[in-house]
């Protein structure tokens, strides 16, 4: 066991992990943060950098699935998270912009949802301006809600500011080490194991999107989904932050003063719905409809987890003996919620008084409607595994084009074969966490599990999600010897 045990080992260096670590260190704890990516390389760093308390139609959902006091607590939680990040940006001199945030209906039939969100938010204590037409928006819309004075920041700069502040407070940050196991020892010293070493602490905080320990069945209480992102430029950089509700979902668009434009949308369950490249093209078209002259320069996708109970899960991990905390289920709005999760986790671990909203949310119950939503989603995930197995067919590897992947059936089981950089690689197609058959992601050139949301690189190594083991290399079907060929 490592001899340099600390008070807390935080796994993950997004907003949740870094905020938690910073507050713990300020409270006198010795903290180490372990992250698989460099700071800014995870989901937080791949966001649009919108720090806002206007979260699409979140309050509309809350009004139908939970008590009004919980919706009010959700509002207070996000207000605290927003205030923490705003103060950090100001005190560190991190460049950022103040922008009004709008929620608009892109079609007439969406105006009812605007009305419902306005009423639900008002009941929860969030005061929004309701507009029939917003003069600041130079595109067709059918009703709008406005929340003034929100924040827009480069997310990598935000995370860098958090990391610098945490390091100055005494936090040690270890980058590029993926956690492969956690040996939990309640009442003693737990050990976090990576491929390069071990880190010991009295408490472990899992700030990894989804808990890497399968305790509490949180893989069944949340749904992993991808959100497409496009980035580019446009001549008009004066637009506010806009979330547009459409017939198939919502799109959030943020334009910075330097002309940079980010669009986030096309949310969908991981590994479903066909080509990610086509989704990026549809998102680009949606952004161009709001920002004339938009020219796309990049596209990517990020991942988050949607809780079946409509508020994120934050606190002690069940069956962790009080030695492991976690946070999961921010539903695409992880900057303010992630900072608030750090406030709650740090208060609990430091023995400080919790914010009132944390106590209220911690006592909430899951209503039957949310349970039905979760059951339906879990059944769909299981059927995705079964149907994907039925659809498998043999393929001619020689015809596999650059940037493509295919899953085939072999006597040894399903095999995932891809061609990238003119190298053909084959790995087992069975996810090491949930047993689902992986699906090719043609935008990120990765293998994605539609059952649990884990993602793997072309060589089988874990990219993100709850999987702790890689997909094992296997011989390429139809090839002589080896698991890869040129």
Tab-separated table of C-alpha atoms in Angstrom:
chain	number	residue	atom	x	y	z
A	1	UNK	CA	0.000	0.000	0.000
A	2	UNK	CA	1.261	3.537	-0.744
A	3	UNK	CA	2.765	5.192	2.299
A	4	UNK	CA	1.709	8.747	1.390
A	5	UNK	CA	-1.987	8.362	2.167
A	6	UNK	CA	-4.116	11.504	1.936
A	7	UNK	CA	-7.516	12.429	3.286
A	8	UNK	CA	-9.332	12.297	-0.049
A	9	UNK	CA	-8.611	10.795	-3.473
A	10	UNK	CA	-10.777	12.428	-6.139
A	11	UNK	CA	-11.161	10.514	-9.409
A	12	UNK	CA	-11.896	12.846	-12.316
A	13	UNK	CA	-10.823	16.419	-13.120
A	14	UNK	CA	-13.976	17.957	-14.537
A	15	UNK	CA	-15.981	20.625	-12.761
A	16	UNK	CA	-17.214	18.201	-10.086
A	17	UNK	CA	-13.798	16.778	-9.268
A	18	UNK	CA	-11.856	20.038	-9.288
A	19	UNK	CA	-14.499	21.982	-7.341
A	20	UNK	CA	-14.679	19.237	-4.716
A	21	UNK	CA	-10.891	19.067	-4.442
A	22	UNK	CA	-10.534	22.857	-4.176
A	23	UNK	CA	-13.107	23.159	-1.397
A	24	UNK	CA	-11.714	20.170	0.503
A	25	UNK	CA	-8.195	21.622	0.371
A	26	UNK	CA	-9.436	25.006	1.529
A	27	UNK	CA	-11.031	23.168	4.436
A	28	UNK	CA	-7.698	21.682	5.471
A	29	UNK	CA	-7.807	18.257	3.807
A	30	UNK	CA	-4.930	16.664	1.945
A	31	UNK	CA	-6.235	15.856	-1.543
A	32	UNK	CA	-5.001	14.150	-4.690
A	33	UNK	CA	-6.914	14.241	-7.988
A	34	UNK	CA	-6.389	11.397	-10.464
A	35	UNK	CA	-7.625	11.827	-14.037
A	36	UNK	CA	-7.350	9.725	-17.185
A	37	UNK	CA	-7.150	12.802	-19.414
A	38	UNK	CA	-5.282	16.074	-19.080
A	39	UNK	CA	-7.272	18.751	-17.265
A	40	UNK	CA	-9.858	19.967	-19.771
A	41	UNK	CA	-9.852	16.759	-21.789
A	42	UNK	CA	-13.076	15.276	-20.420
A	43	UNK	CA	-16.764	16.048	-20.837
A	44	UNK	CA	-16.602	19.407	-19.001
A	45	UNK	CA	-13.863	20.625	-21.316
A	46	UNK	CA	-15.821	19.557	-24.389
A	47	UNK	CA	-18.885	21.621	-23.515
A	48	UNK	CA	-19.905	24.995	-24.975
A	49	UNK	CA	-18.872	26.774	-21.768
A	50	UNK	CA	-22.398	27.990	-20.997
A	51	UNK	CA	-22.691	28.706	-17.268
A	52	UNK	CA	-26.412	29.324	-16.946
A	53	UNK	CA	-29.305	28.623	-14.617
A	54	UNK	CA	-31.714	28.301	-17.545
A	55	UNK	CA	-31.623	24.570	-18.293
A	56	UNK	CA	-33.890	24.022	-21.249
A	57	UNK	CA	-37.242	22.682	-20.012
A	58	UNK	CA	-35.853	21.204	-16.788
A	59	UNK	CA	-38.485	22.802	-14.551
A	60	UNK	CA	-41.288	21.511	-16.755
A	61	UNK	CA	-40.015	17.985	-16.156
A	62	UNK	CA	-39.486	18.594	-12.453
A	63	UNK	CA	-43.081	19.794	-12.088
A	64	UNK	CA	-44.417	16.433	-13.296
A	65	UNK	CA	-41.962	14.076	-11.586
A	66	UNK	CA	-41.096	15.513	-8.175
A	67	UNK	CA	-42.425	17.695	-5.363
A	68	UNK	CA	-42.356	21.493	-5.671
A	69	UNK	CA	-39.903	21.762	-2.755
A	70	UNK	CA	-37.421	19.657	-4.738
A	71	UNK	CA	-37.763	21.930	-7.763
A	72	UNK	CA	-37.093	24.911	-5.489
A	73	UNK	CA	-34.045	23.102	-4.101
A	74	UNK	CA	-32.836	22.467	-7.668
A	75	UNK	CA	-33.068	26.218	-8.319
A	76	UNK	CA	-31.141	27.044	-5.122
A	77	UNK	CA	-28.541	24.396	-5.918
A	78	UNK	CA	-27.846	25.866	-9.350
A	79	UNK	CA	-27.757	29.403	-7.944
A	80	UNK	CA	-24.980	28.346	-5.548
A	81	UNK	CA	-23.063	26.556	-8.300
A	82	UNK	CA	-23.389	29.586	-10.572
A	83	UNK	CA	-22.207	31.943	-7.821
A	84	UNK	CA	-19.146	29.801	-7.074
A	85	UNK	CA	-18.036	29.713	-10.713
A	86	UNK	CA	-18.770	33.424	-11.235
A	87	UNK	CA	-16.628	34.328	-8.220
A	88	UNK	CA	-13.826	32.039	-9.402
A	89	UNK	CA	-13.775	33.630	-12.854
A	90	UNK	CA	-13.727	37.130	-11.383
A	91	UNK	CA	-11.065	36.533	-8.724
A	92	UNK	CA	-8.741	34.642	-11.072
A	93	UNK	CA	-9.154	37.097	-13.938
A	94	UNK	CA	-10.242	34.323	-16.284
A	95	UNK	CA	-11.696	35.829	-19.481
A	96	UNK	CA	-15.466	35.429	-19.692
A	97	UNK	CA	-18.534	37.216	-20.963
A	98	UNK	CA	-21.881	38.127	-19.474
A	99	UNK	CA	-24.706	37.159	-21.809
A	100	UNK	CA	-28.468	36.887	-21.507
A	101	UNK	CA	-29.750	33.333	-21.930
A	102	UNK	CA	-32.886	32.582	-23.956
A	103	UNK	CA	-35.139	29.556	-24.308
A	104	UNK	CA	-37.167	29.753	-27.528
A	105	UNK	CA	-39.599	27.631	-29.502
A	106	UNK	CA	-38.483	27.157	-33.101
A	107	UNK	CA	-41.977	26.089	-34.208
A	108	UNK	CA	-45.491	27.226	-33.250
A	109	UNK	CA	-46.332	23.918	-31.565
A	110	UNK	CA	-43.442	24.454	-29.148
A	111	UNK	CA	-44.901	27.630	-27.652
A	112	UNK	CA	-46.939	25.615	-25.127
A	113	UNK	CA	-43.709	24.176	-23.719
A	114	UNK	CA	-42.367	27.707	-23.282
A	115	UNK	CA	-45.470	28.613	-21.289
A	116	UNK	CA	-45.211	25.476	-19.158
A	117	UNK	CA	-41.519	26.049	-18.429
A	118	UNK	CA	-42.214	29.647	-17.432
A	119	UNK	CA	-44.899	28.618	-14.954
A	120	UNK	CA	-42.875	25.721	-13.505
A	121	UNK	CA	-39.740	27.854	-13.114
A	122	UNK	CA	-41.764	30.633	-11.456
A	123	UNK	CA	-43.192	28.173	-8.926
A	124	UNK	CA	-39.647	27.009	-8.136
A	125	UNK	CA	-38.486	30.585	-7.558
A	126	UNK	CA	-36.637	31.233	-10.826
A	127	UNK	CA	-37.818	34.512	-12.309
A	128	UNK	CA	-37.748	34.495	-16.106
A	129	UNK	CA	-38.826	37.197	-18.529
A	130	UNK	CA	-41.552	35.885	-20.829
A	131	UNK	CA	-41.559	37.394	-24.326
A	132	UNK	CA	-43.799	36.853	-27.315
A	133	UNK	CA	-40.948	38.048	-29.493
A	134	UNK	CA	-37.340	38.775	-28.540
A	135	UNK	CA	-35.864	41.653	-30.550
A	136	UNK	CA	-32.349	40.427	-29.709
A	137	UNK	CA	-32.934	37.244	-31.737
A	138	UNK	CA	-32.710	37.800	-35.503
A	139	UNK	CA	-34.475	34.575	-36.480
A	140	UNK	CA	-38.003	33.229	-36.459
A	141	UNK	CA	-39.237	31.974	-33.078
A	142	UNK	CA	-42.547	31.442	-31.347
A	143	UNK	CA	-42.247	32.637	-27.775
A	144	UNK	CA	-39.178	33.070	-25.591
A	145	UNK	CA	-37.963	33.072	-22.001
A	146	UNK	CA	-35.013	35.225	-20.964
A	147	UNK	CA	-32.667	34.993	-17.982
A	148	UNK	CA	-30.314	37.998	-17.928
A	149	UNK	CA	-26.647	38.124	-16.997
A	150	UNK	CA	-25.487	34.535	-17.409
A	151	UNK	CA	-21.921	33.469	-18.247
A	152	UNK	CA	-20.017	32.302	-21.299
A	153	UNK	CA	-16.457	31.040	-20.922
A	154	UNK	CA	-13.981	28.843	-22.740
A	155	UNK	CA	-14.488	25.613	-20.741
A	156	UNK	CA	-10.795	24.702	-20.879
A	157	UNK	CA	-9.942	28.077	-19.314
A	158	UNK	CA	-12.549	27.526	-16.613
A	159	UNK	CA	-11.088	24.131	-15.753
A	160	UNK	CA	-7.568	25.529	-15.859
A	161	UNK	CA	-8.602	28.234	-13.384
A	162	UNK	CA	-10.084	25.597	-11.086
A	163	UNK	CA	-6.951	23.458	-11.375
A	164	UNK	CA	-4.623	26.382	-10.646
A	165	UNK	CA	-6.700	27.413	-7.633
A	166	UNK	CA	-6.788	23.820	-6.371
A	167	UNK	CA	-3.037	23.395	-6.802
A	168	UNK	CA	-2.428	26.659	-4.967
A	169	UNK	CA	-4.562	25.305	-2.108
A	170	UNK	CA	-2.350	22.208	-1.889
A	171	UNK	CA	-4.108	19.731	-4.198
A	172	UNK	CA	-1.912	17.332	-6.166
A	173	UNK	CA	-3.268	16.630	-9.670
A	174	UNK	CA	-2.142	13.458	-11.449
A	175	UNK	CA	-3.010	13.473	-15.154
A	176	UNK	CA	-3.128	10.706	-17.796
A	177	UNK	CA	-3.669	7.847	-15.357
A	178	UNK	CA	-6.890	5.875	-15.805
A	179	UNK	CA	-8.302	4.260	-12.677
A	180	UNK	CA	-8.756	0.514	-13.100
A	181	UNK	CA	-9.865	-0.449	-9.593
A	182	UNK	CA	-10.801	0.909	-6.175
A	183	UNK	CA	-10.155	-1.229	-3.112
A	184	UNK	CA	-12.653	0.096	-0.594
A	185	UNK	CA	-11.820	-0.289	3.095
A	186	UNK	CA	-14.486	1.330	5.275
A	187	UNK	CA	-13.002	2.814	8.428
A	188	UNK	CA	-9.506	2.399	7.026
A	189	UNK	CA	-7.525	3.507	4.011
A	190	UNK	CA	-8.978	2.835	0.564
A	191	UNK	CA	-6.712	2.445	-2.452
A	192	UNK	CA	-7.287	3.797	-5.948
A	193	UNK	CA	-5.351	1.762	-8.501
A	194	UNK	CA	-4.293	3.040	-11.921
A	195	UNK	CA	-2.215	1.435	-14.613
A	196	UNK	CA	0.800	3.337	-13.299
A	197	UNK	CA	0.447	3.296	-9.529
A	198	UNK	CA	-1.742	3.447	-6.437
A	199	UNK	CA	-3.173	6.333	-4.404
A	200	UNK	CA	-4.432	5.830	-0.874
A	201	UNK	CA	-6.913	7.939	1.042
A	202	UNK	CA	-9.428	7.828	3.851
A	203	UNK	CA	-12.178	8.708	1.371
A	204	UNK	CA	-12.668	8.351	-2.382
A	205	UNK	CA	-14.759	10.697	-4.531
A	206	UNK	CA	-15.849	9.338	-7.928
A	207	UNK	CA	-16.351	12.344	-10.206
A	208	UNK	CA	-16.307	10.311	-13.401
A	209	UNK	CA	-19.704	10.948	-15.005
A	210	UNK	CA	-20.888	7.477	-14.066
A	211	UNK	CA	-19.508	5.609	-11.030
A	212	UNK	CA	-16.754	3.197	-12.016
A	213	UNK	CA	-17.820	0.989	-9.103
A	214	UNK	CA	-21.002	-0.950	-9.904
A	215	UNK	CA	-22.666	-0.424	-6.548
A	216	UNK	CA	-26.124	1.040	-6.143
A	217	UNK	CA	-27.125	0.044	-9.708
A	218	UNK	CA	-26.601	3.574	-11.023
A	219	UNK	CA	-26.032	2.203	-14.521
A	220	UNK	CA	-29.743	1.301	-14.354
A	221	UNK	CA	-30.763	4.639	-12.775
A	222	UNK	CA	-29.224	6.822	-15.476
A	223	UNK	CA	-29.052	6.713	-19.269
A	224	UNK	CA	-25.808	7.571	-21.054
A	225	UNK	CA	-26.284	9.894	-24.003
A	226	UNK	CA	-24.120	11.686	-26.528
A	227	UNK	CA	-24.472	15.306	-27.573
A	228	UNK	CA	-23.024	16.530	-30.838
A	229	UNK	CA	-21.066	19.762	-30.951
A	230	UNK	CA	-19.984	21.940	-33.846
A	231	UNK	CA	-17.660	24.917	-33.691
A	232	UNK	CA	-17.018	27.630	-36.215
A	233	UNK	CA	-17.109	31.334	-36.842
A	234	UNK	CA	-19.608	33.965	-37.918
A	235	UNK	CA	-19.530	37.685	-38.548
A	236	UNK	CA	-22.210	38.488	-35.943
A	237	UNK	CA	-20.805	37.670	-32.503
A	238	UNK	CA	-23.368	39.685	-30.564
A	239	UNK	CA	-26.038	37.047	-30.130
A	240	UNK	CA	-27.061	35.940	-26.629
A	241	UNK	CA	-27.007	32.334	-25.436
A	242	UNK	CA	-29.912	30.555	-27.145
A	243	UNK	CA	-31.520	27.172	-26.508
A	244	UNK	CA	-34.025	26.426	-29.276
A	245	UNK	CA	-36.680	23.751	-28.757
A	246	UNK	CA	-37.403	21.772	-31.917
A	247	UNK	CA	-39.500	18.741	-32.841
A	248	UNK	CA	-36.661	16.286	-32.146
A	249	UNK	CA	-34.923	17.960	-29.213
A	250	UNK	CA	-33.125	21.171	-28.359
A	251	UNK	CA	-30.053	22.985	-29.647
A	252	UNK	CA	-27.956	25.391	-27.579
A	253	UNK	CA	-25.917	28.007	-29.428
A	254	UNK	CA	-23.346	30.340	-27.903
A	255	UNK	CA	-21.470	33.076	-29.788
A	256	UNK	CA	-18.365	34.600	-28.229
A	257	UNK	CA	-17.005	38.102	-28.732
A	258	UNK	CA	-14.081	36.772	-30.774
A	259	UNK	CA	-16.504	35.381	-33.371
A	260	UNK	CA	-16.355	31.787	-32.136
A	261	UNK	CA	-19.683	29.966	-32.358
A	262	UNK	CA	-20.467	26.702	-30.553
A	263	UNK	CA	-23.579	24.634	-31.114
A	264	UNK	CA	-24.637	21.694	-28.932
A	265	UNK	CA	-27.528	19.388	-29.811
A	266	UNK	CA	-28.662	16.126	-31.399
A	267	UNK	CA	-28.735	14.396	-27.993
A	268	UNK	CA	-29.301	10.638	-28.275
A	269	UNK	CA	-28.617	7.445	-26.315
A	270	UNK	CA	-25.056	6.200	-26.788
A	271	UNK	CA	-24.630	3.839	-29.726
A	272	UNK	CA	-28.061	4.384	-31.269
A	273	UNK	CA	-29.595	6.226	-34.187
A	274	UNK	CA	-27.027	5.720	-36.932
A	275	UNK	CA	-24.186	7.874	-38.194
A	276	UNK	CA	-22.709	10.498	-35.877
A	277	UNK	CA	-21.285	12.308	-38.893
A	278	UNK	CA	-24.803	12.794	-40.263
A	279	UNK	CA	-25.927	14.120	-36.883
A	280	UNK	CA	-23.098	16.667	-36.985
A	281	UNK	CA	-24.286	17.806	-40.425
A	282	UNK	CA	-27.853	18.242	-39.135
A	283	UNK	CA	-26.591	20.230	-36.152
A	284	UNK	CA	-24.525	22.452	-38.436
A	285	UNK	CA	-27.654	23.208	-40.463
A	286	UNK	CA	-29.579	24.042	-37.268
A	287	UNK	CA	-26.848	26.447	-36.121
A	288	UNK	CA	-26.765	28.116	-39.521
A	289	UNK	CA	-30.507	28.718	-39.223
A	290	UNK	CA	-29.869	30.775	-36.080
A	291	UNK	CA	-26.467	32.285	-36.906
A	292	UNK	CA	-26.323	33.406	-40.546
A	293	UNK	CA	-22.947	32.940	-42.157
A	294	UNK	CA	-21.841	30.223	-39.728
A	295	UNK	CA	-18.807	28.376	-41.072
A	296	UNK	CA	-18.008	25.088	-39.375
A	297	UNK	CA	-14.396	24.307	-38.483
A	298	UNK	CA	-14.734	21.357	-36.091
A	299	UNK	CA	-17.198	18.783	-34.801
A	300	UNK	CA	-17.126	16.399	-31.869
A	301	UNK	CA	-19.432	14.788	-29.339
A	302	UNK	CA	-19.558	14.724	-25.564
A	303	UNK	CA	-21.236	12.442	-23.061
A	304	UNK	CA	-23.448	12.912	-20.031
A	305	UNK	CA	-25.952	10.886	-18.037
A	306	UNK	CA	-29.676	11.507	-17.696
A	307	UNK	CA	-31.125	10.507	-14.311
A	308	UNK	CA	-34.488	8.764	-14.258
A	309	UNK	CA	-35.151	10.666	-11.053
A	310	UNK	CA	-35.056	14.207	-12.506
A	311	UNK	CA	-32.290	15.516	-10.186
A	312	UNK	CA	-28.662	14.380	-10.224
A	313	UNK	CA	-27.446	11.759	-7.762
A	314	UNK	CA	-24.859	13.187	-5.339
A	315	UNK	CA	-23.639	11.730	-2.039
A	316	UNK	CA	-22.371	8.498	-0.541
A	317	UNK	CA	-22.228	5.497	-2.855
A	318	UNK	CA	-24.417	2.631	-1.585
A	319	UNK	CA	-22.497	-0.362	-0.234
A	320	UNK	CA	-19.369	1.766	-0.007
A	321	UNK	CA	-19.209	1.644	3.770
A	322	UNK	CA	-19.239	5.436	3.974
A	323	UNK	CA	-15.844	5.530	2.272
A	324	UNK	CA	-16.901	6.467	-1.280
A	325	UNK	CA	-18.867	9.465	-2.578
A	326	UNK	CA	-19.983	10.123	-6.139
A	327	UNK	CA	-21.934	12.455	-8.433
A	328	UNK	CA	-23.786	11.490	-11.614
A	329	UNK	CA	-26.721	12.479	-13.794
A	330	UNK	CA	-26.396	16.162	-14.752
A	331	UNK	CA	-28.428	15.746	-17.953
A	332	UNK	CA	-26.260	18.013	-20.090
A	333	UNK	CA	-26.144	20.947	-17.648
A	334	UNK	CA	-23.075	19.936	-15.680
A	335	UNK	CA	-21.278	23.243	-15.107
A	336	UNK	CA	-23.584	24.833	-12.529
A	337	UNK	CA	-24.801	21.453	-11.231
A	338	UNK	CA	-21.237	20.101	-11.079
A	339	UNK	CA	-20.027	23.050	-9.041
A	340	UNK	CA	-23.014	22.622	-6.705
A	341	UNK	CA	-22.205	18.919	-6.355
A	342	UNK	CA	-18.703	19.903	-5.251
A	343	UNK	CA	-20.191	22.230	-2.627
A	344	UNK	CA	-22.338	19.431	-1.215
A	345	UNK	CA	-19.635	16.742	-1.298
A	346	UNK	CA	-17.042	18.981	0.347
A	347	UNK	CA	-19.453	20.085	3.084
A	348	UNK	CA	-20.239	16.461	3.931
A	349	UNK	CA	-16.603	15.362	4.008
A	350	UNK	CA	-15.456	18.372	6.018
A	351	UNK	CA	-18.244	17.930	8.551
A	352	UNK	CA	-19.676	21.328	7.700
A	353	UNK	CA	-23.342	22.239	7.651
A	354	UNK	CA	-24.959	21.339	4.369
A	355	UNK	CA	-26.817	23.918	2.302
A	356	UNK	CA	-30.559	23.562	2.891
A	357	UNK	CA	-31.092	22.512	-0.724
A	358	UNK	CA	-28.728	19.557	-0.282
A	359	UNK	CA	-30.759	18.194	2.625
A	360	UNK	CA	-34.027	18.589	0.704
A	361	UNK	CA	-32.699	16.889	-2.421
A	362	UNK	CA	-31.074	14.136	-0.369
A	363	UNK	CA	-34.471	13.177	1.067
A	364	UNK	CA	-36.412	13.137	-2.204
A	365	UNK	CA	-38.181	10.004	-3.391
A	366	UNK	CA	-38.522	8.674	-6.928
A	367	UNK	CA	-42.098	8.933	-8.136
A	368	UNK	CA	-43.788	6.184	-10.208
A	369	UNK	CA	-43.527	8.241	-13.416
A	370	UNK	CA	-39.738	8.463	-13.091
A	371	UNK	CA	-39.585	4.746	-12.282
A	372	UNK	CA	-41.545	3.965	-15.459
A	373	UNK	CA	-39.196	6.154	-17.499
A	374	UNK	CA	-36.220	4.250	-16.088
A	375	UNK	CA	-37.810	0.846	-16.656
A	376	UNK	CA	-38.603	1.634	-20.288
A	377	UNK	CA	-35.059	2.913	-20.889
A	378	UNK	CA	-33.495	-0.164	-19.281
A	379	UNK	CA	-35.658	-2.484	-21.387
A	380	UNK	CA	-34.635	-0.586	-24.509
A	381	UNK	CA	-30.958	-0.903	-23.562
A	382	UNK	CA	-31.333	-4.650	-23.055
A	383	UNK	CA	-33.203	-5.041	-26.350
A	384	UNK	CA	-30.477	-3.044	-28.110
A	385	UNK	CA	-28.058	-5.743	-27.051
A	386	UNK	CA	-30.325	-8.531	-28.284
A	387	UNK	CA	-31.235	-6.874	-31.593
A	388	UNK	CA	-27.642	-5.941	-32.327
A	389	UNK	CA	-26.708	-9.583	-31.920
A	390	UNK	CA	-29.422	-10.582	-34.408
A	391	UNK	CA	-28.280	-8.058	-37.013
A	392	UNK	CA	-24.674	-9.241	-37.118
A	393	UNK	CA	-23.525	-10.464	-40.513
A	394	UNK	CA	-20.202	-11.439	-42.080
A	395	UNK	CA	-18.300	-8.728	-43.933
A	396	UNK	CA	-15.506	-8.507	-46.437
A	397	UNK	CA	-12.716	-6.761	-44.505
A	398	UNK	CA	-10.995	-5.894	-47.741
A	399	UNK	CA	-13.865	-3.560	-48.605
A	400	UNK	CA	-13.740	-1.749	-45.253
A	401	UNK	CA	-13.090	1.918	-46.009
A	402	UNK	CA	-10.954	4.357	-44.015
A	403	UNK	CA	-12.734	5.634	-40.909
A	404	UNK	CA	-15.253	2.799	-40.885
A	405	UNK	CA	-15.954	-0.054	-38.499
A	406	UNK	CA	-18.092	-3.184	-38.630
A	407	UNK	CA	-19.149	-5.882	-36.184
A	408	UNK	CA	-19.206	-9.472	-37.425
A	409	UNK	CA	-20.126	-12.824	-35.949
A	410	UNK	CA	-17.381	-15.439	-35.563
A	411	UNK	CA	-17.196	-18.828	-33.887
A	412	UNK	CA	-15.405	-17.109	-30.986
A	413	UNK	CA	-18.117	-14.453	-30.637
A	414	UNK	CA	-18.791	-10.969	-32.032
A	415	UNK	CA	-15.718	-9.153	-33.390
A	416	UNK	CA	-15.378	-5.393	-33.952
A	417	UNK	CA	-13.113	-4.513	-36.894
A	418	UNK	CA	-12.106	-0.990	-37.923
A	419	UNK	CA	-9.812	0.738	-40.387
A	420	UNK	CA	-8.190	3.980	-39.209
A	421	UNK	CA	-4.892	5.450	-40.389
A	422	UNK	CA	-4.948	2.642	-42.984
A	423	UNK	CA	-4.536	0.104	-40.176
A	424	UNK	CA	-7.126	-2.630	-39.699
A	425	UNK	CA	-7.663	-3.650	-36.075
A	426	UNK	CA	-9.998	-6.183	-34.518
A	427	UNK	CA	-11.111	-6.471	-30.915
A	428	UNK	CA	-13.822	-8.339	-29.073
A	429	UNK	CA	-17.146	-6.600	-29.669
A	430	UNK	CA	-18.497	-7.444	-26.204
A	431	UNK	CA	-18.385	-4.589	-23.671
A	432	UNK	CA	-16.355	-5.536	-20.613
A	433	UNK	CA	-18.830	-3.853	-18.265
A	434	UNK	CA	-22.362	-4.656	-19.406
A	435	UNK	CA	-21.854	-7.354	-22.052
A	436	UNK	CA	-23.458	-5.256	-24.792
A	437	UNK	CA	-22.282	-5.502	-28.378
A	438	UNK	CA	-20.466	-2.274	-29.257
A	439	UNK	CA	-21.403	0.022	-32.151
A	440	UNK	CA	-19.092	2.029	-34.416
A	441	UNK	CA	-18.998	5.808	-33.857
A	442	UNK	CA	-17.914	7.284	-37.194
A	443	UNK	CA	-17.312	10.801	-35.836
A	444	UNK	CA	-15.061	9.880	-32.909
A	445	UNK	CA	-13.797	6.630	-34.539
A	446	UNK	CA	-14.599	4.679	-31.391
A	447	UNK	CA	-16.564	1.635	-30.271
A	448	UNK	CA	-19.541	2.621	-28.102
A	449	UNK	CA	-21.669	0.352	-25.896
A	450	UNK	CA	-25.422	1.067	-26.279
A	451	UNK	CA	-26.187	-0.738	-23.015
A	452	UNK	CA	-24.004	1.075	-20.442
A	453	UNK	CA	-22.461	3.942	-22.438
A	454	UNK	CA	-18.843	2.816	-22.085
A	455	UNK	CA	-16.618	3.796	-25.004
A	456	UNK	CA	-13.456	2.190	-26.370
A	457	UNK	CA	-10.682	3.222	-28.739
A	458	UNK	CA	-9.951	1.249	-31.899
A	459	UNK	CA	-7.290	-0.743	-30.038
A	460	UNK	CA	-9.821	-1.666	-27.332
A	461	UNK	CA	-8.554	0.700	-24.621
A	462	UNK	CA	-11.181	2.418	-22.468
A	463	UNK	CA	-12.035	6.008	-23.446
A	464	UNK	CA	-14.831	6.748	-20.973
A	465	UNK	CA	-17.734	5.263	-19.066
A	466	UNK	CA	-17.933	2.648	-16.346
A	467	UNK	CA	-15.849	-0.042	-18.055
A	468	UNK	CA	-12.561	-0.676	-16.290
A	469	UNK	CA	-11.180	-3.294	-18.664
A	470	UNK	CA	-10.322	-2.956	-22.379
A	471	UNK	CA	-11.767	-4.888	-25.292
A	472	UNK	CA	-9.277	-7.684	-25.932
A	473	UNK	CA	-7.504	-7.828	-29.323
A	474	UNK	CA	-8.553	-10.730	-31.559
A	475	UNK	CA	-7.558	-11.939	-35.035
A	476	UNK	CA	-9.184	-10.026	-37.863
A	477	UNK	CA	-11.840	-12.181	-39.580
A	478	UNK	CA	-10.604	-13.302	-42.973
A	479	UNK	CA	-7.015	-12.185	-42.282
A	480	UNK	CA	-4.093	-14.559	-41.818
A	481	UNK	CA	-2.543	-14.264	-38.333
A	482	UNK	CA	-2.431	-11.145	-36.111
A	483	UNK	CA	-5.055	-8.785	-34.888
A	484	UNK	CA	-4.181	-5.982	-37.246
A	485	UNK	CA	-3.031	-5.472	-40.801
A	486	UNK	CA	-2.218	-2.684	-43.247
